[in-house]
Coordinates of C-alpha atoms and ligand atoms in Angstrom, one line a residue:
M1 CA 94.5 -18.0 47.7
K2 CA 96.0 -19.4 44.6
N3 CA 99.0 -17.6 43.2
I4 CA 98.7 -17.1 39.4
N5 CA 101.3 -15.5 37.2
K6 CA 99.4 -13.5 34.6
K7 CA 100.0 -11.2 31.7
I8 CA 98.1 -7.9 32.0
K9 CA 95.8 -8.7 29.1
N10 CA 94.6 -11.9 30.8
I11 CA 94.0 -10.6 34.3
F12 CA 90.9 -8.5 33.6
S13 CA 88.5 -11.4 33.7
K14 CA 85.9 -11.5 36.5
K15 CA 87.1 -14.9 37.7
N16 CA 90.4 -13.3 38.9
I17 CA 88.7 -10.9 41.3
N18 CA 90.0 -11.4 44.9
K19 CA 92.7 -13.7 43.7
E20 CA 96.4 -13.2 44.2
I21 CA 98.0 -12.0 41.0
E22 CA 101.7 -11.8 40.0
I23 CA 102.7 -9.7 37.0
N24 CA 105.9 -8.5 35.4
G25 CA 106.1 -5.1 33.7
W26 CA 107.3 -1.5 33.6
I27 CA 106.0 1.6 35.4
K28 CA 104.3 4.2 33.1
T29 CA 103.2 6.7 35.8
K30 CA 103.1 7.1 39.5
R31 CA 101.1 9.4 41.8
N32 CA 100.6 9.8 45.5
T33 CA 97.5 10.7 47.4
K34 CA 97.2 12.9 50.5
K35 CA 96.2 9.9 52.5
G36 CA 99.6 8.3 51.8
T37 CA 98.5 5.7 49.1
S38 CA 100.5 5.4 45.9
F39 CA 99.0 4.5 42.5
I40 CA 101.2 3.2 39.7
D41 CA 100.3 2.3 36.2
I42 CA 102.0 -0.8 34.9
Y43 CA 102.3 -2.1 31.3
D44 CA 103.8 -5.2 29.8
G45 CA 103.3 -4.4 26.1
L46 CA 101.1 -7.3 25.3
S47 CA 98.0 -5.2 25.7
I48 CA 97.6 -1.5 25.0
N49 CA 96.0 -1.2 28.5
H50 CA 97.8 -0.4 31.6
I51 CA 96.7 -1.8 35.0
Q52 CA 96.5 0.4 38.1
I53 CA 98.4 -0.8 41.1
T54 CA 97.5 0.5 44.6
I55 CA 100.2 0.6 47.2
K56 CA 98.7 1.3 50.6
K57 CA 100.5 3.1 53.5
N58 CA 101.3 -0.1 55.4
I59 CA 103.0 -1.6 52.3
I60 CA 104.9 1.6 51.6
K61 CA 106.3 1.3 55.1
K62 CA 107.3 -2.3 54.4
L63 CA 109.0 -1.3 51.1
K64 CA 111.1 1.3 52.9
K65 CA 113.8 2.7 50.6
K66 CA 112.6 0.7 47.6
I67 CA 109.6 3.1 47.2
K68 CA 111.7 6.0 45.9
Y69 CA 112.9 3.8 43.0
L70 CA 109.4 3.4 41.7
T71 CA 109.6 5.9 38.9
S72 CA 108.5 5.9 35.3
G73 CA 110.4 3.2 33.3
C74 CA 111.4 1.1 36.3
S75 CA 111.0 -2.7 35.6
L76 CA 109.4 -4.9 38.3
K77 CA 107.4 -7.8 39.5
I78 CA 104.2 -7.1 41.4
K79 CA 102.3 -9.4 43.7
G80 CA 98.9 -8.4 44.9
V81 CA 95.2 -9.1 45.0
L82 CA 93.0 -8.1 42.1
N83 CA 90.0 -6.1 43.2
Y84 CA 87.3 -3.9 41.6
N85 CA 87.5 -0.3 42.5
K86 CA 83.8 0.8 42.7
K87 CA 84.6 4.5 42.8
Y88 CA 86.7 4.6 39.6
K89 CA 84.8 1.7 38.1
K90 CA 88.0 -0.2 37.2
K91 CA 90.0 -3.2 38.2
E92 CA 93.2 -2.7 40.2
I93 CA 95.8 -4.7 42.1
N94 CA 96.2 -4.2 45.8
T95 CA 99.9 -4.7 46.2
T96 CA 101.3 -7.0 48.8
N97 CA 104.9 -7.2 47.5
I98 CA 107.2 -5.6 44.9
K99 CA 110.5 -6.9 43.4
I100 CA 112.4 -4.3 41.4
F101 CA 114.4 -5.7 38.4
G102 CA 115.9 -2.4 37.1
K103 CA 115.5 1.1 38.4
I104 CA 115.9 4.2 36.4
K105 CA 119.2 6.0 37.0
K106 CA 118.6 9.8 37.2
P107 CA 114.8 9.7 36.6
N108 CA 114.7 13.4 35.7
K109 CA 117.0 12.7 32.7
Y110 CA 115.0 9.6 31.5
P111 CA 114.3 10.5 27.8
I112 CA 110.9 8.7 27.9
S113 CA 109.4 10.4 30.9
P114 CA 105.6 10.2 31.0
K115 CA 105.1 13.8 29.6
Y116 CA 104.3 14.4 25.9
H117 CA 107.2 13.9 23.5
T118 CA 107.3 14.9 19.9
L119 CA 108.0 12.1 17.3
K120 CA 111.2 14.0 16.4
H121 CA 112.5 13.7 19.9
L122 CA 111.6 10.1 20.0
R123 CA 113.5 9.5 16.8
N124 CA 116.7 10.6 18.5
V125 CA 116.1 7.9 21.2
S126 CA 115.1 5.1 18.8
H127 CA 116.4 2.5 21.2
L128 CA 114.0 3.7 23.9
R129 CA 111.0 4.8 21.9
P130 CA 109.5 1.3 21.6
R131 CA 108.4 1.9 25.2
T132 CA 105.9 4.6 24.1
K133 CA 102.3 3.9 23.4
I134 CA 102.5 5.3 19.9
I135 CA 105.4 3.1 18.8
K136 CA 103.9 0.1 20.5
A137 CA 100.6 0.6 18.6
I138 CA 102.5 1.1 15.2
S139 CA 104.6 -2.1 16.0
K140 CA 101.5 -4.2 16.6
I141 CA 99.8 -3.0 13.4
R142 CA 103.1 -3.7 11.5
N143 CA 103.0 -7.2 12.8
T144 CA 99.4 -7.8 11.7
L145 CA 100.2 -6.3 8.3
I146 CA 103.2 -8.6 7.7
Q147 CA 101.5 -11.8 8.9
N148 CA 98.4 -11.1 6.8
L149 CA 100.4 -10.2 3.6
H150 CA 101.9 -13.7 3.9
T151 CA 98.5 -15.2 4.6
F152 CA 96.9 -13.4 1.6
F153 CA 99.6 -14.7 -0.8
L154 CA 99.4 -18.2 0.7
K155 CA 95.6 -18.2 0.1
K156 CA 96.1 -17.0 -3.5
N157 CA 98.7 -19.8 -4.2
F158 CA 101.7 -17.6 -4.5
Y159 CA 105.2 -19.0 -3.5
W160 CA 107.5 -16.8 -1.4
I161 CA 110.9 -16.4 -2.9
P162 CA 113.5 -14.7 -0.8
T163 CA 115.4 -12.8 -3.5
P164 CA 119.0 -11.8 -2.9
I165 CA 120.2 -8.6 -1.1
I166 CA 123.6 -8.5 -2.6
T167 CA 123.5 -8.0 -6.4
S168 CA 125.6 -6.9 -9.3
I169 CA 122.9 -5.1 -11.3
D170 CA 120.5 -2.2 -11.0
T171 CA 116.9 -3.5 -11.3
E172 CA 115.4 -0.2 -12.2
G173 CA 118.2 1.0 -14.4
Y174 CA 118.3 4.5 -12.9
S175 CA 118.7 4.0 -9.2
K176 CA 121.6 5.2 -7.0
M177 CA 122.9 2.0 -5.3
F178 CA 125.0 1.4 -2.2
E179 CA 128.2 -0.2 -3.3
L180 CA 130.0 -2.7 -1.1
K181 CA 133.3 -1.1 -1.9
N182 CA 135.8 -3.4 -0.2
K183 CA 134.0 -6.6 -1.3
K184 CA 135.0 -6.4 -5.0
L185 CA 137.9 -8.7 -4.4
F186 CA 135.7 -11.2 -2.7
F187 CA 133.2 -11.5 -5.6
N188 CA 135.6 -10.5 -8.4
K189 CA 132.9 -8.1 -9.4
K190 CA 131.4 -4.9 -8.1
P191 CA 128.7 -5.8 -5.5
F192 CA 125.8 -3.6 -4.5
L193 CA 122.9 -3.7 -2.1
T194 CA 119.8 -4.4 -4.2
V195 CA 117.1 -1.7 -5.0
S196 CA 114.5 -4.4 -5.8
G197 CA 114.4 -8.2 -6.2
Q198 CA 112.1 -8.0 -9.2
L199 CA 114.5 -9.4 -11.9
N200 CA 115.3 -12.5 -9.8
L201 CA 111.7 -12.9 -9.0
E202 CA 110.8 -12.9 -12.7
S203 CA 113.1 -15.9 -13.1
Y204 CA 111.0 -17.9 -10.6
A205 CA 107.7 -16.7 -12.1
C206 CA 108.9 -18.5 -15.3
S207 CA 108.6 -21.7 -13.3
L208 CA 106.2 -21.5 -10.4
S209 CA 103.8 -19.0 -12.1
N210 CA 102.7 -17.0 -9.0
V211 CA 105.6 -15.7 -6.8
Y212 CA 106.3 -12.9 -4.4
N213 CA 109.2 -11.6 -2.3
F214 CA 109.3 -9.5 0.9
G215 CA 112.5 -8.1 2.3
P216 CA 114.7 -5.0 2.8
V217 CA 115.8 -3.0 -0.3
F218 CA 118.2 -0.1 -0.4
R219 CA 118.3 3.3 -2.2
A220 CA 121.1 5.7 -2.1
E221 CA 119.4 8.8 -3.4
K222 CA 120.0 11.6 -1.0
S223 CA 116.3 12.4 -0.6
N224 CA 115.3 13.8 2.8
T225 CA 111.6 13.7 2.3
K226 CA 109.0 12.4 4.7
K227 CA 108.4 9.3 2.5
H228 CA 111.9 8.2 1.6
L229 CA 114.2 5.9 3.5
A230 CA 117.7 4.5 2.5
E231 CA 116.6 1.1 3.7
F232 CA 113.0 0.0 3.5
W233 CA 111.0 -3.1 3.0
M234 CA 109.3 -4.0 -0.3
L235 CA 106.8 -6.7 -1.2
E236 CA 106.9 -7.6 -4.9
T237 CA 104.9 -10.1 -7.0
E238 CA 105.2 -11.6 -10.4
I239 CA 102.3 -13.3 -12.2
A240 CA 103.1 -15.5 -15.1
F241 CA 100.7 -15.0 -18.0
G242 CA 99.3 -12.0 -16.1
K243 CA 98.1 -8.8 -17.6
L244 CA 97.7 -5.3 -16.2
H245 CA 94.2 -5.9 -14.9
N246 CA 95.4 -8.9 -13.0
I247 CA 98.0 -7.0 -11.0
I248 CA 95.5 -4.2 -10.4
N249 CA 93.0 -6.6 -9.1
I250 CA 95.4 -8.5 -6.9
S251 CA 96.7 -5.2 -5.5
K252 CA 93.2 -4.1 -4.6
E253 CA 92.3 -7.5 -3.0
M254 CA 95.6 -7.5 -1.1
L255 CA 95.0 -4.1 0.4
S256 CA 91.4 -4.8 1.2
F257 CA 92.2 -8.1 2.9
C258 CA 95.0 -6.6 5.0
F259 CA 93.0 -3.6 6.1
K260 CA 90.1 -5.8 7.1
K261 CA 92.4 -7.8 9.3
I262 CA 93.8 -4.7 10.9
L263 CA 90.4 -3.4 11.8
K264 CA 89.7 -6.9 13.3
Y265 CA 92.8 -7.4 15.3
N266 CA 94.1 -3.8 16.0
Y267 CA 90.9 -1.8 16.5
K268 CA 92.2 -0.5 19.9
E269 CA 95.5 0.7 18.3
I270 CA 93.7 2.3 15.3
K271 CA 91.4 4.1 17.7
F272 CA 94.4 5.4 19.7
L273 CA 96.3 6.5 16.5
F274 CA 93.3 8.4 15.1
P275 CA 92.4 10.2 18.3
K276 CA 90.3 13.0 17.0
N277 CA 87.6 10.7 15.6
N278 CA 86.0 8.8 18.4
K279 CA 83.3 7.0 16.5
Y280 CA 84.3 3.7 14.7
N281 CA 82.8 4.9 11.4
E282 CA 84.6 8.2 11.3
T283 CA 87.9 6.8 12.6
C284 CA 88.1 4.2 9.9
N285 CA 86.5 6.0 7.0
N286 CA 89.6 6.0 4.8
I287 CA 90.4 2.5 5.7
K288 CA 86.9 1.4 4.9
K289 CA 87.1 2.9 1.4
I290 CA 90.1 0.7 0.7
I291 CA 88.3 -2.3 2.2
K292 CA 85.5 -1.6 -0.2
K293 CA 88.0 -1.3 -3.0
E294 CA 86.9 2.2 -3.9
F295 CA 89.7 3.2 -6.2
I296 CA 89.7 5.5 -9.3
E297 CA 91.3 3.8 -12.2
I298 CA 92.5 6.2 -14.9
N299 CA 94.9 6.6 -17.8
Y300 CA 97.9 8.9 -17.5
K301 CA 96.5 10.8 -20.6
E302 CA 93.3 11.6 -18.7
I303 CA 95.2 12.7 -15.6
I304 CA 97.1 15.3 -17.8
K305 CA 93.7 16.7 -19.0
I306 CA 92.5 17.1 -15.4
L307 CA 95.7 18.7 -14.2
K308 CA 95.8 21.0 -17.3
K309 CA 92.6 22.7 -16.2
K310 CA 94.2 23.7 -12.9
E311 CA 97.7 24.4 -14.4
K312 CA 98.0 27.7 -12.5
I313 CA 98.1 26.1 -9.1
F314 CA 101.1 24.0 -9.9
T315 CA 104.8 24.9 -10.0
N316 CA 105.4 23.8 -13.6
N317 CA 103.4 23.7 -16.8
I318 CA 101.3 20.7 -17.4
K319 CA 101.9 18.8 -20.6
W320 CA 101.9 15.2 -21.8
G321 CA 105.2 13.6 -20.8
I322 CA 105.7 15.2 -17.3
D323 CA 106.3 13.1 -14.3
I324 CA 103.3 13.2 -11.9
S325 CA 104.8 14.9 -8.8
S326 CA 103.7 15.1 -5.2
E327 CA 101.7 18.3 -5.7
H328 CA 99.8 16.7 -8.5
E329 CA 99.2 13.5 -6.4
K330 CA 98.0 15.6 -3.5
Y331 CA 95.5 17.6 -5.7
L332 CA 94.2 14.5 -7.4
T333 CA 93.7 12.3 -4.3
E334 CA 92.8 14.9 -1.7
K335 CA 90.8 17.5 -3.7
Y336 CA 89.7 16.2 -7.1
F337 CA 88.8 12.5 -6.6
K338 CA 89.1 12.3 -2.8
L339 CA 89.9 8.6 -3.3
P340 CA 93.0 6.5 -3.9
L341 CA 94.1 6.5 -7.5
I342 CA 95.4 4.0 -10.0
I343 CA 97.3 5.7 -12.9
K344 CA 97.7 3.5 -15.9
N345 CA 99.8 3.6 -19.1
S346 CA 102.4 6.2 -18.3
P347 CA 104.9 7.6 -20.9
K348 CA 107.6 5.1 -21.7
K349 CA 110.4 7.6 -21.3
N350 CA 109.6 8.1 -17.6
K351 CA 109.5 4.4 -16.8
A352 CA 111.9 1.5 -16.3
F353 CA 113.4 -0.5 -19.2
Y354 CA 111.6 -3.7 -18.3
M355 CA 108.1 -2.3 -18.7
K356 CA 106.0 -3.6 -21.7
T357 CA 105.6 -1.1 -24.5
N358 CA 102.0 -0.5 -25.6
E359 CA 100.9 -0.5 -29.2
D360 CA 101.1 3.3 -29.4
K361 CA 104.9 2.9 -28.7
K362 CA 104.8 6.0 -26.6
T363 CA 103.4 4.5 -23.4
V364 CA 104.0 1.4 -21.3
S365 CA 101.5 -0.9 -19.7
S366 CA 102.2 0.4 -16.2
M367 CA 100.2 1.2 -13.1
D368 CA 100.9 3.3 -10.0
I369 CA 98.7 3.3 -7.0
I370 CA 98.6 6.7 -5.2
F371 CA 97.1 7.1 -1.7
P372 CA 95.8 10.4 -0.3
T373 CA 98.4 12.0 2.1
I374 CA 101.1 9.5 1.3
G375 CA 101.6 9.4 -2.5
E376 CA 102.9 6.3 -4.4
I377 CA 102.3 3.1 -2.5
I378 CA 102.6 0.6 -5.3
G379 CA 104.3 0.6 -8.7
G380 CA 103.9 -2.2 -11.3
S381 CA 103.6 -3.1 -14.9
E382 CA 103.4 -5.8 -17.6
R383 CA 107.0 -6.9 -18.4
E384 CA 108.6 -6.6 -21.8
D385 CA 108.7 -10.2 -23.0
N386 CA 110.0 -9.5 -26.5
I387 CA 113.8 -9.7 -26.5
K388 CA 114.2 -7.3 -29.4
I389 CA 112.2 -4.6 -27.8
L390 CA 113.8 -5.3 -24.4
D391 CA 117.3 -4.9 -26.0
K392 CA 116.3 -1.6 -27.6
N393 CA 115.1 -0.3 -24.2
I394 CA 118.4 -1.4 -22.6
N395 CA 120.3 0.5 -25.3
K396 CA 118.1 3.6 -25.2
K397 CA 118.4 3.9 -21.4
K398 CA 122.2 3.5 -21.8
L399 CA 122.4 0.4 -19.6
I400 CA 125.2 -2.2 -20.0
K401 CA 123.6 -5.1 -21.9
K402 CA 126.1 -7.6 -20.8
K403 CA 125.2 -7.1 -17.1
Y404 CA 121.6 -8.2 -17.8
W405 CA 122.6 -11.3 -19.7
W406 CA 120.7 -13.8 -17.5
Y407 CA 117.6 -11.6 -17.4
R408 CA 117.7 -11.4 -21.2
E409 CA 117.9 -15.2 -21.4
L410 CA 114.5 -15.5 -19.7
R411 CA 113.2 -14.0 -23.0
K412 CA 115.2 -16.3 -25.1
Y413 CA 114.2 -19.6 -23.4
G414 CA 110.4 -19.9 -23.4
T415 CA 109.4 -16.3 -22.8
I416 CA 106.0 -15.6 -21.4
P417 CA 103.7 -12.6 -21.0
H418 CA 103.8 -11.6 -17.3
A419 CA 103.2 -8.7 -14.9
G420 CA 104.1 -7.7 -11.4
F421 CA 104.2 -4.9 -8.9
G422 CA 106.2 -3.6 -5.8
L423 CA 104.6 -2.4 -2.6
G424 CA 106.4 0.1 -0.4
F425 CA 105.7 -1.5 3.0
E426 CA 106.4 1.4 5.2
R427 CA 104.3 3.8 3.1
L428 CA 101.4 1.5 3.5
L429 CA 102.0 1.4 7.3
M430 CA 102.2 5.2 7.3
Y431 CA 98.7 5.3 5.8
I432 CA 97.1 2.8 8.2
T433 CA 98.7 4.3 11.3
N434 CA 98.1 7.9 10.4
T435 CA 101.8 8.7 10.6
K436 CA 103.2 11.7 8.8
N437 CA 106.9 10.7 8.6
I438 CA 108.1 7.4 7.3
R439 CA 111.0 7.5 9.9
D440 CA 108.4 6.8 12.6
V441 CA 107.0 3.6 11.2
I442 CA 110.3 1.7 10.7
P443 CA 111.9 0.4 13.9
F444 CA 115.4 1.9 13.2
P445 CA 115.3 4.4 10.3
R446 CA 118.3 4.9 7.9
Y447 CA 118.4 7.9 5.7
H448 CA 120.8 10.5 4.3
N449 CA 123.2 11.6 7.1
Y450 CA 121.6 9.4 9.7
L451 CA 122.8 6.0 10.9
K452 CA 122.6 6.5 14.6
F453 CA 121.3 3.2 15.9
Ligands
LIG1 O1 108.3 2.2 -7.7 P1 109.5 1.4 -7.3 O2 110.9 2.0 -7.4 O3 109.3 0.0 -8.1 C1 110.2 -1.0 -8.1 O4 111.2 -1.1 -7.4 C2 109.8 -2.2 -8.9 N1 110.9 -3.0 -9.2 C3 108.6 -2.9 -8.3 C4 108.1 -4.0 -9.0 O5 107.4 -3.8 -10.0 N2 108.4 -5.2 -8.6 O6 109.3 1.0 -5.8 C5 108.1 0.3 -5.3 C6 107.5 1.0 -4.2 C7 107.1 2.5 -4.4 O7 105.8 2.5 -5.0 C8 107.1 3.1 -3.0 O8 105.9 2.8 -2.3 C9 108.2 2.4 -2.4 O9 108.5 1.2 -3.1 N3 109.5 3.1 -2.3 C10 110.0 3.6 -1.2 N4 109.7 3.6 0.1 C11 110.5 4.2 1.0 N5 111.6 4.8 0.7 C12 112.0 4.9 -0.6 N6 113.2 5.5 -0.8 C13 111.2 4.3 -1.6 N7 111.4 4.2 -2.9 C14 110.3 3.5 -3.4
LIG2 MG1 107.6 3.8 -8.8

């Protein structure tokens, strides 16, 4: 017999039947039969499947004391022969030898025991939760999503610009920023962690035309909601000579492209994460709507008219100029339209200083993409390319003009019409993984009063 070292996902092929197999992995569960045989389920993370290992009586005898260390979480190397169990209609390994790498100290205290754990419990053991099926599934989908976002922008001829993390200015003009307090001496200026790399990205759009960035950004608002993190990842784009419809189209294409790839490469994980719907069609209904680019595109003004008709069900009165809040978003995407929404041309006073003012002078050429159950996924706009209007906005929003000197120079030296958007990466991941709390889709969450790992 030939000895072959295999990963679990590779050993299931027929040609391995009756061959000696060697695998490395971790124990998920173990159970003993009355006849004295033990069954253990092993995983190695590369596939969502576990493989069943049978340890017959004679081997148990041979293993002696070792057998008691075979508990959930124990890491080991298994040698055995792959065979097809006709009774259970599945392949299993008939163990001939076991090498334990690491046993579990105090198995009854192991925080990731095989029983059901709430996501809240798992959050408190963020260093161990990657071992659970749910976090593994989310991690694999995250990987597909990142790889394919890059693939999409490569195909569309966008250049990736890694914009800085340390900054001296507030991109949005109204954010709470984390200040690097003891580094002022180092820079001879107050340094902060960036809330968005957009302004730096715009500088590269004025040369390479189509650019994007993807990296961590930081927000110090003390919001403890299910969709806010203090550290999250954002993908931003800038398109030289682009208009609002260009960024809307590229957003839709990007979402459609990535969701298609996820159904292709992560069907097993998606099926696991949407357990109530077994059938492919039902399971992926919402994802398919995005793939087919079924969005409602509508002006802010029209949204207000729709909400006004249902004014009574909302906390505050509905009138032109209000911010669209979570309860409005929920009503619109889950009850009224039952589709993702693109809200265009919002009131200027609610939006950032860099957004391009429309002819009516009251609104800006903006767009926000709102998903059912999640809320805002993407925010973007045409950028104000007229230095006079930009300066007026800076003054009106009470920002310090001097600080934005280099950004203003982009308007003085060959200014161009351009537009861009920012995608909240974890919010998108929440949607596609059916996760209710953003803290469960980022490997190690950081939020107000929480910096545990
Ligand atoms: O709407 P925001 O604040 O837009 C910007 O930062 C622009 N500079 C983007 C651009 O045009 N280049 O943030 C963009 C997206 C939001 O739509 C939301 O999905 C996500 O980032 N986001 C958050 N995600 C998690 N935690 C937070 N605290 C978030 N704040 C915003
Ligand atoms: Mg926004």
